[in-house]
mmCIF file of C-alpha atoms and ligand atoms in Angstrom:
data_model
loop_
_atom_site.group_PDB
_atom_site.id
_atom_site.type_symbol
_atom_site.label_atom_id
_atom_site.label_comp_id
_atom_site.label_asym_id
_atom_site.label_seq_id
_atom_site.Cartn_x
_atom_site.Cartn_y
_atom_site.Cartn_z
ATOM 1 C CA MET A 1 0.000 0.000 0.000
ATOM 2 C CA ARG A 2 1.176 3.534 -0.743
ATOM 3 C CA LYS A 3 2.172 5.828 2.102
ATOM 4 C CA VAL A 4 -0.885 7.377 3.714
ATOM 5 C CA LEU A 5 -0.556 11.157 3.562
ATOM 6 C CA ILE A 6 -1.668 13.543 6.290
ATOM 7 C CA ALA A 7 -3.003 16.895 5.131
ATOM 8 C CA PRO A 8 -3.721 19.298 8.000
ATOM 9 C CA SER A 9 -6.546 21.713 7.182
ATOM 10 C CA ILE A 10 -5.404 25.238 7.969
ATOM 11 C CA LEU A 11 -9.030 26.253 8.429
ATOM 12 C CA SER A 12 -8.541 25.340 12.096
ATOM 13 C CA ALA A 13 -5.187 27.163 12.388
ATOM 14 C CA ASP A 14 -4.551 30.538 14.019
ATOM 15 C CA PHE A 15 -4.803 32.876 11.013
ATOM 16 C CA SER A 16 -2.958 35.653 12.842
ATOM 17 C CA ASN A 17 0.089 33.380 12.797
ATOM 18 C CA LEU A 18 -0.353 31.381 9.625
ATOM 19 C CA ALA A 19 3.326 31.162 8.671
ATOM 20 C CA GLY A 20 4.191 29.944 12.182
ATOM 21 C CA GLU A 21 1.374 27.399 12.101
ATOM 22 C CA ILE A 22 2.540 26.083 8.745
ATOM 23 C CA ARG A 23 6.143 25.798 9.954
ATOM 24 C CA GLU A 24 4.940 23.852 12.949
ATOM 25 C CA ILE A 25 2.963 21.274 10.995
ATOM 26 C CA GLU A 26 5.780 21.025 8.475
ATOM 27 C CA THR A 27 8.252 20.041 11.187
ATOM 28 C CA ALA A 28 5.613 17.788 12.728
ATOM 29 C CA GLY A 29 5.619 15.733 9.490
ATOM 30 C CA ALA A 30 2.620 16.962 7.494
ATOM 31 C CA ASP A 31 2.646 15.737 3.877
ATOM 32 C CA TRP A 32 0.282 18.237 2.248
ATOM 33 C CA ILE A 33 -1.450 21.403 3.382
ATOM 34 C CA HIS A 34 -5.202 21.341 2.876
ATOM 35 C CA VAL A 35 -6.711 24.725 1.996
ATOM 36 C CA ASP A 36 -10.489 25.070 2.347
ATOM 37 C CA VAL A 37 -11.980 27.634 -0.012
ATOM 38 C CA MET A 38 -15.610 28.602 0.718
ATOM 39 C CA ASP A 39 -17.686 31.200 -1.081
ATOM 40 C CA GLY A 40 -20.726 31.791 1.142
ATOM 41 C CA HIS A 41 -22.896 30.321 -1.635
ATOM 42 C CA PHE A 42 -22.031 26.679 -2.250
ATOM 43 C CA VAL A 43 -21.526 26.449 1.525
ATOM 44 C CA PRO A 44 -22.679 28.863 4.223
ATOM 45 C CA ASN A 45 -19.227 30.127 5.167
ATOM 46 C CA LEU A 46 -16.502 32.367 3.744
ATOM 47 C CA THR A 47 -12.814 31.565 4.021
ATOM 48 C CA ILE A 48 -9.744 31.804 1.841
ATOM 49 C CA GLY A 49 -9.103 33.405 -1.566
ATOM 50 C CA PRO A 50 -6.172 33.301 -4.001
ATOM 51 C CA VAL A 51 -4.353 36.139 -2.207
ATOM 52 C CA VAL A 52 -3.953 33.987 0.881
ATOM 53 C CA VAL A 53 -2.897 30.955 -1.175
ATOM 54 C CA ASP A 54 -0.234 33.114 -2.801
ATOM 55 C CA SER A 55 1.126 34.082 0.639
ATOM 56 C CA ILE A 56 1.040 30.502 1.906
ATOM 57 C CA ARG A 57 2.938 29.421 -1.217
ATOM 58 C CA GLY A 58 5.828 31.585 -0.076
ATOM 59 C CA ALA A 59 5.779 30.061 3.399
ATOM 60 C CA THR A 60 6.112 26.339 2.611
ATOM 61 C CA VAL A 61 7.475 23.792 0.177
ATOM 62 C CA LEU A 62 4.683 21.332 0.962
ATOM 63 C CA PRO A 63 2.085 20.672 -1.740
ATOM 64 C CA LEU A 64 -1.007 22.878 -1.396
ATOM 65 C CA ASP A 65 -4.152 20.790 -1.692
ATOM 66 C CA VAL A 66 -6.890 23.284 -2.510
ATOM 67 C CA HIS A 67 -10.478 22.203 -1.818
ATOM 68 C CA LEU A 68 -12.884 24.467 -3.681
ATOM 69 C CA MET A 69 -16.275 24.526 -1.977
ATOM 70 C CA ILE A 70 -17.565 27.100 -4.411
ATOM 71 C CA THR A 71 -20.182 27.634 -7.079
ATOM 72 C CA ASP A 72 -18.723 28.093 -10.566
ATOM 73 C CA PRO A 73 -15.348 26.431 -9.908
ATOM 74 C CA GLU A 74 -14.138 27.012 -13.493
ATOM 75 C CA LYS A 75 -14.324 30.759 -12.994
ATOM 76 C CA TYR A 76 -11.951 30.807 -10.024
ATOM 77 C CA ALA A 77 -9.681 27.793 -10.551
ATOM 78 C CA PRO A 78 -7.164 29.676 -12.763
ATOM 79 C CA ALA A 79 -6.549 32.250 -10.018
ATOM 80 C CA PHE A 80 -5.831 29.496 -7.487
ATOM 81 C CA ALA A 81 -3.564 27.703 -9.955
ATOM 82 C CA GLU A 82 -1.702 30.930 -10.578
ATOM 83 C CA ALA A 83 -1.422 31.542 -6.810
ATOM 84 C CA GLY A 84 0.465 28.263 -6.378
ATOM 85 C CA ALA A 85 -2.022 25.466 -5.715
ATOM 86 C CA ASP A 86 -0.609 21.994 -6.471
ATOM 87 C CA SER A 87 -3.955 20.269 -6.692
ATOM 88 C CA LEU A 88 -7.416 21.677 -7.235
ATOM 89 C CA THR A 89 -10.511 19.797 -6.127
ATOM 90 C CA PHE A 90 -14.010 20.885 -7.108
ATOM 91 C CA HIS A 91 -17.390 19.576 -5.981
ATOM 92 C CA CYS A 92 -19.258 17.522 -8.559
ATOM 93 C CA GLU A 93 -22.483 19.136 -7.290
ATOM 94 C CA ALA A 94 -21.123 22.539 -8.340
ATOM 95 C CA ALA A 95 -20.490 21.530 -11.942
ATOM 96 C CA ALA A 96 -23.254 21.238 -14.546
ATOM 97 C CA ASP A 97 -20.958 18.964 -16.566
ATOM 98 C CA PRO A 98 -18.253 17.478 -14.279
ATOM 99 C CA VAL A 99 -16.328 15.938 -17.222
ATOM 100 C CA LYS A 100 -16.069 19.319 -18.906
ATOM 101 C CA THR A 101 -14.993 20.947 -15.652
ATOM 102 C CA LEU A 102 -12.355 18.351 -14.893
ATOM 103 C CA ARG A 103 -10.921 18.677 -18.393
ATOM 104 C CA PHE A 104 -10.736 22.423 -17.935
ATOM 105 C CA PHE A 105 -8.987 21.888 -14.565
ATOM 106 C CA ARG A 106 -6.592 19.475 -16.301
ATOM 107 C CA SER A 107 -5.618 22.252 -18.706
ATOM 108 C CA LEU A 108 -4.299 24.218 -15.718
ATOM 109 C CA LYS A 109 -1.558 21.580 -15.303
ATOM 110 C CA LYS A 110 -2.263 20.866 -11.640
ATOM 111 C CA GLY A 111 -3.487 17.781 -9.841
ATOM 112 C CA VAL A 112 -7.231 17.385 -10.354
ATOM 113 C CA GLY A 113 -9.692 16.173 -7.756
ATOM 114 C CA VAL A 114 -13.438 15.795 -7.438
ATOM 115 C CA SER A 115 -15.323 15.870 -4.164
ATOM 116 C CA LEU A 116 -18.777 14.742 -3.171
ATOM 117 C CA ARG A 117 -20.911 15.935 -0.300
ATOM 118 C CA PRO A 118 -22.478 13.365 2.027
ATOM 119 C CA ARG A 119 -25.822 13.153 0.230
ATOM 120 C CA THR A 120 -24.265 12.674 -3.215
ATOM 121 C CA PRO A 121 -24.073 9.014 -4.284
ATOM 122 C CA VAL A 122 -20.610 7.681 -5.074
ATOM 123 C CA GLU A 123 -21.831 6.554 -8.513
ATOM 124 C CA LYS A 124 -21.590 10.176 -9.568
ATOM 125 C CA VAL A 125 -17.769 10.109 -9.413
ATOM 126 C CA LEU A 126 -16.946 6.525 -10.382
ATOM 127 C CA PRO A 127 -17.126 7.162 -14.156
ATOM 128 C CA LEU A 128 -14.705 10.091 -13.733
ATOM 129 C CA LEU A 129 -11.907 8.137 -12.014
ATOM 130 C CA PRO A 130 -9.758 7.488 -15.113
ATOM 131 C CA GLU A 131 -9.329 11.244 -15.580
ATOM 132 C CA LEU A 132 -8.711 12.145 -11.933
ATOM 133 C CA ASP A 133 -5.717 12.292 -9.585
ATOM 134 C CA LEU A 134 -7.849 12.397 -6.485
ATOM 135 C CA VAL A 135 -11.316 11.755 -5.105
ATOM 136 C CA LEU A 136 -12.262 13.593 -1.936
ATOM 137 C CA VAL A 137 -14.972 11.876 0.084
ATOM 138 C CA MET A 138 -16.576 14.331 2.517
ATOM 139 C CA THR A 139 -17.223 12.721 5.877
ATOM 140 C CA VAL A 140 -19.045 15.799 7.222
ATOM 141 C CA GLU A 141 -21.336 18.337 5.561
ATOM 142 C CA PRO A 142 -18.904 20.828 3.965
ATOM 143 C CA GLY A 143 -18.764 24.307 5.462
ATOM 144 C CA PHE A 144 -17.168 24.115 8.887
ATOM 145 C CA GLY A 145 -14.333 22.458 10.746
ATOM 146 C CA GLY A 146 -14.827 20.607 14.006
ATOM 147 C CA GLN A 147 -17.827 18.455 13.029
ATOM 148 C CA LYS A 148 -18.456 14.815 13.801
ATOM 149 C CA PHE A 149 -17.246 12.108 11.382
ATOM 150 C CA MET A 150 -20.057 10.322 9.483
ATOM 151 C CA PRO A 151 -19.173 6.597 9.465
ATOM 152 C CA ASP A 152 -21.891 5.879 6.900
ATOM 153 C CA MET A 153 -19.628 7.540 4.296
ATOM 154 C CA LEU A 154 -17.074 4.720 4.592
ATOM 155 C CA PRO A 155 -18.743 2.517 1.946
ATOM 156 C CA LYS A 156 -18.063 5.328 -0.566
ATOM 157 C CA VAL A 157 -14.340 5.088 0.185
ATOM 158 C CA ALA A 158 -14.495 1.331 -0.324
ATOM 159 C CA ALA A 159 -16.419 1.738 -3.584
ATOM 160 C CA VAL A 160 -13.847 4.168 -4.996
ATOM 161 C CA ARG A 161 -11.017 1.862 -3.990
ATOM 162 C CA LYS A 162 -12.744 -1.141 -5.568
ATOM 163 C CA GLU A 163 -13.332 0.689 -8.838
ATOM 164 C CA ALA A 164 -9.762 2.081 -8.894
ATOM 165 C CA LEU A 165 -8.324 -1.389 -8.303
ATOM 166 C CA ALA A 166 -10.552 -2.919 -10.967
ATOM 167 C CA LYS A 167 -9.383 -0.343 -13.494
ATOM 168 C CA GLY A 168 -5.737 -0.332 -12.331
ATOM 169 C CA LEU A 169 -5.822 3.375 -11.489
ATOM 170 C CA LYS A 170 -3.370 5.056 -9.128
ATOM 171 C CA ILE A 171 -5.844 7.593 -7.832
ATOM 172 C CA ARG A 172 -5.530 9.081 -4.330
ATOM 173 C CA ILE A 173 -8.562 8.680 -2.063
ATOM 174 C CA GLU A 174 -8.905 11.520 0.416
ATOM 175 C CA VAL A 175 -11.278 11.767 3.360
ATOM 176 C CA ASP A 176 -12.199 15.081 4.886
ATOM 177 C CA GLY A 177 -14.167 15.882 8.021
ATOM 178 C CA GLY A 178 -13.963 14.712 11.618
ATOM 179 C CA ILE A 179 -10.703 12.830 11.169
ATOM 180 C CA ASN A 180 -8.908 11.927 14.408
ATOM 181 C CA PRO A 181 -6.715 8.929 15.323
ATOM 182 C CA GLU A 182 -9.770 6.666 15.594
ATOM 183 C CA THR A 183 -11.663 7.704 12.466
ATOM 184 C CA ALA A 184 -8.400 7.890 10.485
ATOM 185 C CA ALA A 185 -7.926 4.171 11.069
ATOM 186 C CA LEU A 186 -11.489 3.423 9.935
ATOM 187 C CA ALA A 187 -10.980 5.389 6.713
ATOM 188 C CA VAL A 188 -7.584 3.858 5.937
ATOM 189 C CA ARG A 189 -9.009 0.378 6.413
ATOM 190 C CA GLU A 190 -11.499 1.123 3.637
ATOM 191 C CA GLY A 191 -8.776 2.423 1.319
ATOM 192 C CA ALA A 192 -8.270 6.127 2.078
ATOM 193 C CA ASP A 193 -4.693 7.292 1.548
ATOM 194 C CA VAL A 194 -4.958 11.028 2.200
ATOM 195 C CA LEU A 195 -6.340 12.152 5.551
ATOM 196 C CA VAL A 196 -7.441 15.749 6.039
ATOM 197 C CA ALA A 197 -7.509 16.804 9.684
ATOM 198 C CA GLY A 198 -8.265 20.253 11.050
ATOM 199 C CA ASN A 199 -9.571 20.304 14.563
ATOM 200 C CA SER A 200 -7.810 17.188 15.790
ATOM 201 C CA ILE A 201 -4.419 18.622 14.777
ATOM 202 C CA PHE A 202 -4.811 22.343 15.498
ATOM 203 C CA GLY A 203 -7.031 21.776 18.537
ATOM 204 C CA ASP A 204 -3.993 20.505 20.424
ATOM 205 C CA ARG A 205 -1.380 23.088 21.389
ATOM 206 C CA ASP A 206 1.267 20.475 20.575
ATOM 207 C CA ARG A 207 0.793 19.873 16.837
ATOM 208 C CA LYS A 208 3.635 17.403 16.755
ATOM 209 C CA ARG A 209 1.821 15.259 19.269
ATOM 210 C CA SER A 210 -1.586 15.468 17.558
ATOM 211 C CA LEU A 211 -0.152 14.693 14.129
ATOM 212 C CA ALA A 212 1.890 11.815 15.557
ATOM 213 C CA ALA A 213 -1.259 10.413 17.171
ATOM 214 C CA ILE A 214 -2.898 10.091 13.736
ATOM 215 C CA ARG A 215 0.299 8.711 12.203
ATOM 216 C CA ASN A 216 0.683 6.094 14.959
ATOM 217 C CA SER A 217 -2.892 4.998 14.639
ATOM 218 C CA ILE A 218 -2.595 4.340 10.886
ATOM 219 C CA ASP A 219 0.907 2.879 11.122
ATOM 220 C CA LYS A 220 -0.606 0.026 13.101
ATOM 221 C CA ILE A 221 -2.750 -1.031 10.148
ATOM 222 C CA THR A 222 -0.562 -0.242 7.112
HETATM 223 C C1 DX5 B 301 -15.072 21.206 5.882
HETATM 224 C C2 DX5 B 301 -13.681 21.242 5.321
HETATM 225 C C3 DX5 B 301 -12.709 20.421 6.084
HETATM 226 C C4 DX5 B 301 -12.551 20.809 7.514
HETATM 227 C C5 DX5 B 301 -11.925 19.673 8.264
HETATM 228 O O1 DX5 B 301 -15.941 21.806 5.015
HETATM 229 O O2 DX5 B 301 -13.656 20.799 3.986
HETATM 230 O O3 DX5 B 301 -11.450 20.378 5.423
HETATM 231 O O4 DX5 B 301 -11.798 21.959 7.691
HETATM 232 O O5 DX5 B 301 -11.896 20.010 9.594
HETATM 233 P P1 DX5 B 301 -12.085 18.927 10.757
HETATM 234 O O6 DX5 B 301 -10.939 17.981 10.662
HETATM 235 O O7 DX5 B 301 -12.038 19.763 11.988
HETATM 236 O O8 DX5 B 301 -13.402 18.259 10.531
HETATM 237 ZN ZN1 ZN B 302 -11.636 20.393 3.048
#
């Protein structure tokens, strides 16, 4: 099995000290930095724009995993690509024609991901797998950090893994929402290999300890 990557979500970080927070998770062993972009329309919250991504780009060498929870992802993706995103994930519910959108994203020469909210059936993304680098399975309703993990989303992770194996695809399967040492293990058992964690990492003053707790939990099963 490939190395399971940990992607702390900076949504739960202290924004008055973002560079310091990023340094801390970098030394703690984070693999990617997960950036949650919300537009107050697709989800009822407002967060980060390209200006902030551009600043973060200057503060770290880690890949920036940008999760676009926005309406009209094609309109804004180029600005995030330009700002230094390494992968761009859009929600299939936000695209009238997800194949068209993913091909447009592909033209930006970044990693391409598709995400699905809890009520969206996994069948919506399975046909897209051959053209994707990543599938992001939401394990909470998108919009806010600190929510409770929804275990009934785990069969979606398993279904993506099954389809990827059947087709011989090397796609990353990311889970996002309510990940802690316990739920991380559940997700990895079903085939997840990128774990987004906000509250469980930044909620502990010692980020090295909280990140290590997730790492230790998954090391036991991989
Ligand atoms: C929710 C975001 C998540 C969130 C994760 O809409 O996509 O990335 O910040 O935070 P936790 O780990 O606290 O659920
Ligand atoms: Zn996210």
